[in-house]
Amino acid sequence: MDIDALRAETPATADMIHFNNAGASLMPTPVYLAMSAHLALEQSVGGYEAEDTNASQLAAFYTEFAGLLNADPGEIAYVENATRAWDMAFYGLPLKEGDRILTHASEYVSNYLAFLQLKQRRGVEIDLVPSDATGQIDVEAIAGLITPRTRVIAITHVPTQGGLVNPVEEVGRVAREHGLIYVLDACQSVGQIDLDVERIGCDVLSGTGRKYLRGPRGTGFLYMRRALADRTDPPFIDLRAATWSRDDGYDWAPGARRFENWERFMAGQIGLGAAVAYARAVGLPAIEARVAEISGALRAALSDIPGVTLQDQGARKSGIVTFTKDGQSASAIYEALKAQRMNVSVALTTSARLDMVPRGLTDGLTRASVHYFNTGEEVEKFAEAVAQL
């Protein structure tokens, strides 16, 4: 992997170390140019005309994601963000009173809030799968929690806190064996891990453009297996999602298109498609290996600092590196590093109460999330700054 060439296509501030790629990754120049060209066209000829002119680029969004995920283009939807994509799928599932959802303590806050809302609205029940000794979901425990009313297992691939990578393929085998709908939040994993929905066995997978895919903010995507999509009733509907085919009825758009809106950010769709094409050109296996290498170097450097504790969990670790330092809150660390032009982020207990509170992480976690364009020199400078806090 030519890191220098990739960095050259990332016009970042030269003296800033960007370790916040899980939150808002740096956009490659080709992605920016694809978006700005479309916006310039909208300025010159108008939105509808620009859409017609760039129809092939808009269509490429679906084929690029299909190639990225090993899916059919008809199983891909463009949605405004990852949470809305997940919501459109989850709230459309035919869950009723007494049905049960399996999840894990590492589940993302917005997803768990949706579980709680459906518990209040429809009387569904939530069952928490315990963690194994490493902190990841205990695959062996899942089968013992499945009841005749269990309908869904929903987990997050790479949680926002803790750095772990949940064993999603093993979970998929259990879900298929028991006929469960398998919903996977891949917001933090898409773009840093080579994903294959057939290998994983998930029925739903959602994600964002702005993180490891290095696409524009305000963009997201949804994959839903066609067999499930064709029997799912989305919570919202418009003329993109369905056709008003008779006075008293309508016909859904086939596959995942029923989850889309007619009015959407076209430049964002083009930009996200370009980001996927960029990632595929770099190569997801190469990206995955590089992220593992540079995050491993960061963990090793931080572990040598007195008073610093790595807080990552799981048998396998992601590019999200989390740590605490004695006597320092995560917010204080964030501010101190920001003053030195080092870009990190903070995870608070409000993002993962069921995980962080039992672990005693009430002051939060510092997240130093690396991507393939980060360097060993940046790791050394960052560790030195943390040591001197």
GROMACS .gro file of N, CA, C and O in nm, residues 76-149:
model
  296
   76ILE      N    1  -2.965  -0.269  -0.228
   76ILE     CA    2  -2.897  -0.153  -0.172
   76ILE      C    3  -2.987  -0.031  -0.181
   76ILE      O    4  -3.048  -0.006  -0.284
   77ALA      N    5  -2.992   0.046  -0.073
   77ALA     CA    6  -3.067   0.173  -0.072
   77ALA      C    7  -2.975   0.285  -0.026
   77ALA      O    8  -2.888   0.265   0.060
   78TYR      N    9  -2.995   0.403  -0.083
   78TYR     CA   10  -2.925   0.524  -0.038
   78TYR      C   11  -3.015   0.592   0.065
   78TYR      O   12  -3.132   0.623   0.038
   79VAL      N   13  -2.962   0.615   0.183
   79VAL     CA   14  -3.038   0.675   0.293
   79VAL      C   15  -2.954   0.788   0.353
   79VAL      O   16  -2.832   0.792   0.337
   80GLU      N   17  -3.020   0.880   0.420
   80GLU     CA   18  -2.955   1.003   0.463
   80GLU      C   19  -2.843   0.983   0.565
   80GLU      O   20  -2.751   1.062   0.572
   81ASN      N   21  -2.852   0.882   0.646
   81ASN     CA   22  -2.747   0.854   0.744
   81ASN      C   23  -2.764   0.711   0.795
   81ASN      O   24  -2.864   0.645   0.766
   82ALA      N   25  -2.667   0.665   0.871
   82ALA     CA   26  -2.667   0.526   0.916
   82ALA      C   27  -2.784   0.496   1.009
   82ALA      O   28  -2.847   0.390   1.000
   83THR      N   29  -2.812   0.588   1.101
   83THR     CA   30  -2.921   0.564   1.195
   83THR      C   31  -3.055   0.558   1.124
   83THR      O   32  -3.139   0.471   1.154
   84ARG      N   33  -3.077   0.647   1.028
   84ARG     CA   34  -3.204   0.643   0.955
   84ARG      C   35  -3.214   0.516   0.872
   84ARG      O   36  -3.322   0.458   0.860
   85ALA      N   37  -3.104   0.470   0.815
   85ALA     CA   38  -3.105   0.344   0.740
   85ALA      C   39  -3.143   0.229   0.832
   85ALA      O   40  -3.230   0.146   0.798
   86TRP      N   41  -3.081   0.222   0.950
   86TRP     CA   42  -3.111   0.117   1.046
   86TRP      C   43  -3.257   0.127   1.090
   86TRP      O   44  -3.328   0.026   1.099
   87ASP      N   45  -3.303   0.249   1.119
   87ASP     CA   46  -3.442   0.270   1.162
   87ASP      C   47  -3.542   0.223   1.056
   87ASP      O   48  -3.643   0.159   1.089
   88MET      N   49  -3.518   0.259   0.931
   88MET     CA   50  -3.611   0.222   0.824
   88MET      C   51  -3.627   0.071   0.816
   88MET      O   52  -3.737   0.019   0.793
   89ALA      N   53  -3.516   0.000   0.837
   89ALA     CA   54  -3.523  -0.146   0.834
   89ALA      C   55  -3.590  -0.201   0.960
   89ALA      O   56  -3.683  -0.281   0.952
   90PHE      N   57  -3.543  -0.157   1.076
   90PHE     CA   58  -3.589  -0.216   1.201
   90PHE      C   59  -3.737  -0.189   1.227
   90PHE      O   60  -3.813  -0.279   1.262
   91TYR      N   61  -3.779  -0.063   1.209
   91TYR     CA   62  -3.918  -0.030   1.238
   91TYR      C   63  -4.014  -0.091   1.135
   91TYR      O   64  -4.135  -0.092   1.157
   92GLY      N   65  -3.961  -0.137   1.024
   92GLY     CA   66  -4.045  -0.203   0.926
   92GLY      C   67  -4.063  -0.352   0.950
   92GLY      O   68  -4.145  -0.417   0.882
   93LEU      N   69  -3.990  -0.409   1.045
   93LEU     CA   70  -4.002  -0.552   1.071
   93LEU      C   71  -4.136  -0.582   1.137
   93LEU      O   72  -4.185  -0.504   1.219
   94PRO      N   73  -4.196  -0.696   1.106
   94PRO     CA   74  -4.330  -0.729   1.157
   94PRO      C   75  -4.327  -0.782   1.301
   94PRO      O   76  -4.364  -0.897   1.328
   95LEU      N   77  -4.284  -0.697   1.394
   95LEU     CA   78  -4.276  -0.737   1.534
   95LEU      C   79  -4.404  -0.699   1.607
   95LEU      O   80  -4.458  -0.590   1.586
   96LYS      N   81  -4.448  -0.787   1.694
   96LYS     CA   82  -4.572  -0.762   1.768
   96LYS      C   83  -4.553  -0.799   1.914
   96LYS      O   84  -4.447  -0.849   1.954
   97GLU      N   85  -4.655  -0.773   1.993
   97GLU     CA   86  -4.648  -0.795   2.136
   97GLU      C   87  -4.603  -0.937   2.169
   97GLU      O   88  -4.654  -1.034   2.114
   98GLY      N   89  -4.505  -0.946   2.257
   98GLY     CA   90  -4.453  -1.075   2.299
   98GLY      C   91  -4.334  -1.124   2.219
   98GLY      O   92  -4.265  -1.217   2.263
   99ASP      N   93  -4.310  -1.065   2.102
   99ASP     CA   94  -4.191  -1.103   2.025
   99ASP      C   95  -4.066  -1.056   2.099
   99ASP      O   96  -4.068  -0.958   2.172
  100ARG      N   97  -3.956  -1.128   2.077
  100ARG     CA   98  -3.834  -1.102   2.152
  100ARG      C   99  -3.718  -1.068   2.059
  100ARG      O  100  -3.705  -1.124   1.950
  101ILE      N  101  -3.635  -0.974   2.106
  101ILE     CA  102  -3.517  -0.928   2.034
  101ILE      C  103  -3.394  -0.967   2.115
  101ILE      O  104  -3.385  -0.938   2.234
  102LEU      N  105  -3.298  -1.030   2.050
  102LEU     CA  106  -3.170  -1.059   2.113
  102LEU      C  107  -3.069  -0.952   2.074
  102LEU      O  108  -3.058  -0.915   1.957
  103THR      N  109  -2.993  -0.903   2.172
  103THR     CA  110  -2.889  -0.805   2.143
  103THR      C  111  -2.777  -0.822   2.245
  103THR      O  112  -2.776  -0.918   2.323
  104HIS      N  113  -2.684  -0.727   2.246
  104HIS     CA  114  -2.565  -0.736   2.331
  104HIS      C  115  -2.541  -0.601   2.396
  104HIS      O  116  -2.584  -0.497   2.344
  105ALA      N  117  -2.471  -0.600   2.508
  105ALA     CA  118  -2.447  -0.477   2.582
  105ALA      C  119  -2.367  -0.374   2.503
  105ALA      O  120  -2.369  -0.255   2.536
  106SER      N  121  -2.298  -0.416   2.399
  106SER     CA  122  -2.220  -0.323   2.318
  106SER      C  123  -2.302  -0.253   2.211
  106SER      O  124  -2.248  -0.173   2.135
  107GLU      N  125  -2.433  -0.280   2.205
  107GLU     CA  126  -2.517  -0.223   2.100
  107GLU      C  127  -2.517  -0.070   2.106
  107GLU      O  128  -2.514  -0.009   2.213
  108TYR      N  129  -2.522  -0.010   1.988
  108TYR     CA  130  -2.517   0.137   1.977
  108TYR      C  131  -2.640   0.200   2.041
  108TYR      O  132  -2.751   0.145   2.033
  109VAL      N  133  -2.622   0.317   2.101
  109VAL     CA  134  -2.726   0.380   2.181
  109VAL      C  135  -2.854   0.402   2.101
  109VAL      O  136  -2.965   0.374   2.150
  110SER      N  137  -2.846   0.453   1.977
  110SER     CA  138  -2.968   0.480   1.900
  110SER      C  139  -3.046   0.352   1.874
  110SER      O  140  -3.170   0.352   1.876
  111ASN      N  141  -2.975   0.243   1.850
  111ASN     CA  142  -3.042   0.115   1.826
  111ASN      C  143  -3.112   0.066   1.952
  111ASN      O  144  -3.227   0.020   1.946
  112TYR      N  145  -3.043   0.077   2.065
  112TYR     CA  146  -3.105   0.029   2.189
  112TYR      C  147  -3.224   0.115   2.228
  112TYR      O  148  -3.324   0.065   2.281
  113LEU      N  149  -3.218   0.245   2.201
  113LEU     CA  150  -3.334   0.330   2.225
  113LEU      C  151  -3.453   0.285   2.141
  113LEU      O  152  -3.568   0.289   2.187
  114ALA      N  153  -3.427   0.240   2.019
  114ALA     CA  154  -3.535   0.188   1.935
  114ALA      C  155  -3.595   0.062   1.995
  114ALA      O  156  -3.718   0.042   1.991
  115PHE      N  157  -3.511  -0.025   2.051
  115PHE     CA  158  -3.563  -0.143   2.119
  115PHE      C  159  -3.656  -0.102   2.233
  115PHE      O  160  -3.766  -0.159   2.250
  116LEU      N  161  -3.611  -0.005   2.312
  116LEU     CA  162  -3.691   0.040   2.426
  116LEU      C  163  -3.823   0.103   2.380
  116LEU      O  164  -3.928   0.084   2.445
  117GLN      N  165  -3.817   0.176   2.269
  117GLN     CA  166  -3.941   0.237   2.219
  117GLN      C  167  -4.040   0.131   2.173
  117GLN      O  168  -4.160   0.141   2.202
  118LEU      N  169  -3.992   0.028   2.103
  118LEU     CA  170  -4.084  -0.077   2.061
  118LEU      C  171  -4.133  -0.160   2.179
  118LEU      O  172  -4.242  -0.216   2.174
  119LYS      N  173  -4.054  -0.166   2.284
  119LYS     CA  174  -4.101  -0.231   2.406
  119LYS      C  175  -4.222  -0.157   2.462
  119LYS      O  176  -4.321  -0.218   2.505
  120GLN      N  177  -4.215  -0.023   2.460
  120GLN     CA  178  -4.327   0.058   2.508
  120GLN      C  179  -4.444   0.058   2.411
  120GLN      O  180  -4.560   0.050   2.452
  121ARG      N  181  -4.416   0.068   2.282
  121ARG     CA  182  -4.522   0.080   2.182
  121ARG      C  183  -4.593  -0.051   2.154
  121ARG      O  184  -4.715  -0.056   2.143
  122ARG      N  185  -4.515  -0.158   2.137
  122ARG     CA  186  -4.573  -0.284   2.089
  122ARG      C  187  -4.562  -0.398   2.189
  122ARG      O  188  -4.616  -0.506   2.165
  123GLY      N  189  -4.489  -0.376   2.298
  123GLY     CA  190  -4.477  -0.483   2.397
  123GLY      C  191  -4.377  -0.591   2.359
  123GLY      O  192  -4.388  -0.704   2.406
  124VAL      N  193  -4.277  -0.556   2.276
  124VAL     CA  194  -4.173  -0.654   2.247
  124VAL      C  195  -4.080  -0.664   2.368
  124VAL      O  196  -4.076  -0.575   2.453
  125GLU      N  197  -4.006  -0.773   2.376
  125GLU     CA  198  -3.916  -0.796   2.488
  125GLU      C  199  -3.771  -0.798   2.438
  125GLU      O  200  -3.744  -0.837   2.325
  126ILE      N  201  -3.680  -0.754   2.525
  126ILE     CA  202  -3.538  -0.745   2.491
  126ILE      C  203  -3.462  -0.846   2.576
  126ILE      O  204  -3.472  -0.845   2.699
  127ASP      N  205  -3.384  -0.931   2.511
  127ASP     CA  206  -3.299  -1.027   2.581
  127ASP      C  207  -3.153  -0.995   2.552
  127ASP      O  208  -3.114  -0.981   2.435
  128LEU      N  209  -3.074  -0.982   2.657
  128LEU     CA  210  -2.935  -0.943   2.644
  128LEU      C  211  -2.846  -1.067   2.646
  128LEU      O  212  -2.845  -1.143   2.744
  129VAL      N  213  -2.772  -1.087   2.537
  129VAL     CA  214  -2.676  -1.197   2.532
  129VAL      C  215  -2.554  -1.157   2.613
  129VAL      O  216  -2.502  -1.045   2.596
  130PRO      N  217  -2.504  -1.241   2.702
  130PRO     CA  218  -2.389  -1.203   2.783
  130PRO      C  219  -2.261  -1.194   2.698
  130PRO      O  220  -2.256  -1.242   2.585
  131SER      N  221  -2.160  -1.135   2.756
  131SER     CA  222  -2.029  -1.129   2.694
  131SER      C  223  -1.947  -1.251   2.733
  131SER      O  224  -1.968  -1.311   2.840
  132ASP      N  225  -1.852  -1.288   2.647
  132ASP     CA  226  -1.759  -1.394   2.685
  132ASP      C  227  -1.643  -1.331   2.762
  132ASP      O  228  -1.645  -1.212   2.797
  133ALA      N  229  -1.540  -1.408   2.787
  133ALA     CA  230  -1.429  -1.361   2.871
  133ALA      C  231  -1.355  -1.244   2.807
  133ALA      O  232  -1.290  -1.166   2.879
  134THR      N  233  -1.365  -1.227   2.676
  134THR     CA  234  -1.294  -1.117   2.608
  134THR      C  235  -1.377  -0.990   2.601
  134THR      O  236  -1.325  -0.885   2.564
  135GLY      N  237  -1.506  -0.998   2.631
  135GLY     CA  238  -1.593  -0.882   2.623
  135GLY      C  239  -1.681  -0.878   2.500
  135GLY      O  240  -1.771  -0.793   2.490
  136GLN      N  241  -1.659  -0.967   2.404
  136GLN     CA  242  -1.744  -0.971   2.285
  136GLN      C  243  -1.868  -1.056   2.313
  136GLN      O  244  -1.879  -1.122   2.417
  137ILE      N  245  -1.965  -1.054   2.221
  137ILE     CA  246  -2.085  -1.133   2.239
  137ILE      C  247  -2.051  -1.280   2.251
  137ILE      O  248  -1.967  -1.333   2.177
  138ASP      N  249  -2.112  -1.347   2.347
  138ASP     CA  250  -2.087  -1.490   2.371
  138ASP      C  251  -2.173  -1.571   2.276
  138ASP      O  252  -2.292  -1.593   2.299
  139VAL      N  253  -2.113  -1.617   2.168
  139VAL     CA  254  -2.189  -1.689   2.064
  139VAL      C  255  -2.250  -1.816   2.121
  139VAL      O  256  -2.364  -1.853   2.086
  140GLU      N  257  -2.178  -1.884   2.208
  140GLU     CA  258  -2.227  -2.009   2.264
  140GLU      C  259  -2.352  -1.989   2.350
  140GLU      O  260  -2.431  -2.083   2.368
  141ALA      N  261  -2.371  -1.869   2.401
  141ALA     CA  262  -2.486  -1.842   2.489
  141ALA      C  263  -2.612  -1.807   2.412
  141ALA      O  264  -2.721  -1.806   2.470
  142ILE      N  265  -2.601  -1.778   2.284
  142ILE     CA  266  -2.717  -1.728   2.209
  142ILE      C  267  -2.827  -1.832   2.203
  142ILE      O  268  -2.945  -1.802   2.230
  143ALA      N  269  -2.793  -1.953   2.166
  143ALA     CA  270  -2.896  -2.057   2.147
  143ALA      C  271  -2.978  -2.079   2.272
  143ALA      O  272  -3.100  -2.102   2.265
  144GLY      N  273  -2.916  -2.070   2.390
  144GLY     CA  274  -2.988  -2.092   2.515
  144GLY      C  275  -3.087  -1.982   2.548
  144GLY      O  276  -3.175  -2.001   2.633
  145LEU      N  277  -3.078  -1.866   2.479
  145LEU     CA  278  -3.170  -1.756   2.503
  145LEU      C  279  -3.283  -1.750   2.400
  145LEU      O  280  -3.375  -1.669   2.414
  146ILE      N  281  -3.276  -1.833   2.298
  146ILE     CA  282  -3.377  -1.830   2.193
  146ILE      C  283  -3.502  -1.903   2.240
  146ILE      O  284  -3.496  -2.016   2.289
  147THR      N  285  -3.616  -1.835   2.226
  147THR     CA  286  -3.745  -1.892   2.262
  147THR      C  287  -3.832  -1.902   2.137
  147THR      O  288  -3.795  -1.850   2.031
  148PRO      N  289  -3.950  -1.964   2.146
  148PRO     CA  290  -4.039  -1.968   2.030
  148PRO      C  291  -4.083  -1.829   1.984
  148PRO      O  292  -4.129  -1.814   1.871
  149ARG      N  293  -4.068  -1.726   2.069
  149ARG     CA  294  -4.108  -1.591   2.032
  149ARG      C  295  -3.990  -1.503   1.989
  149ARG      O  296  -4.010  -1.386   1.960
   0.00000   0.00000   0.00000
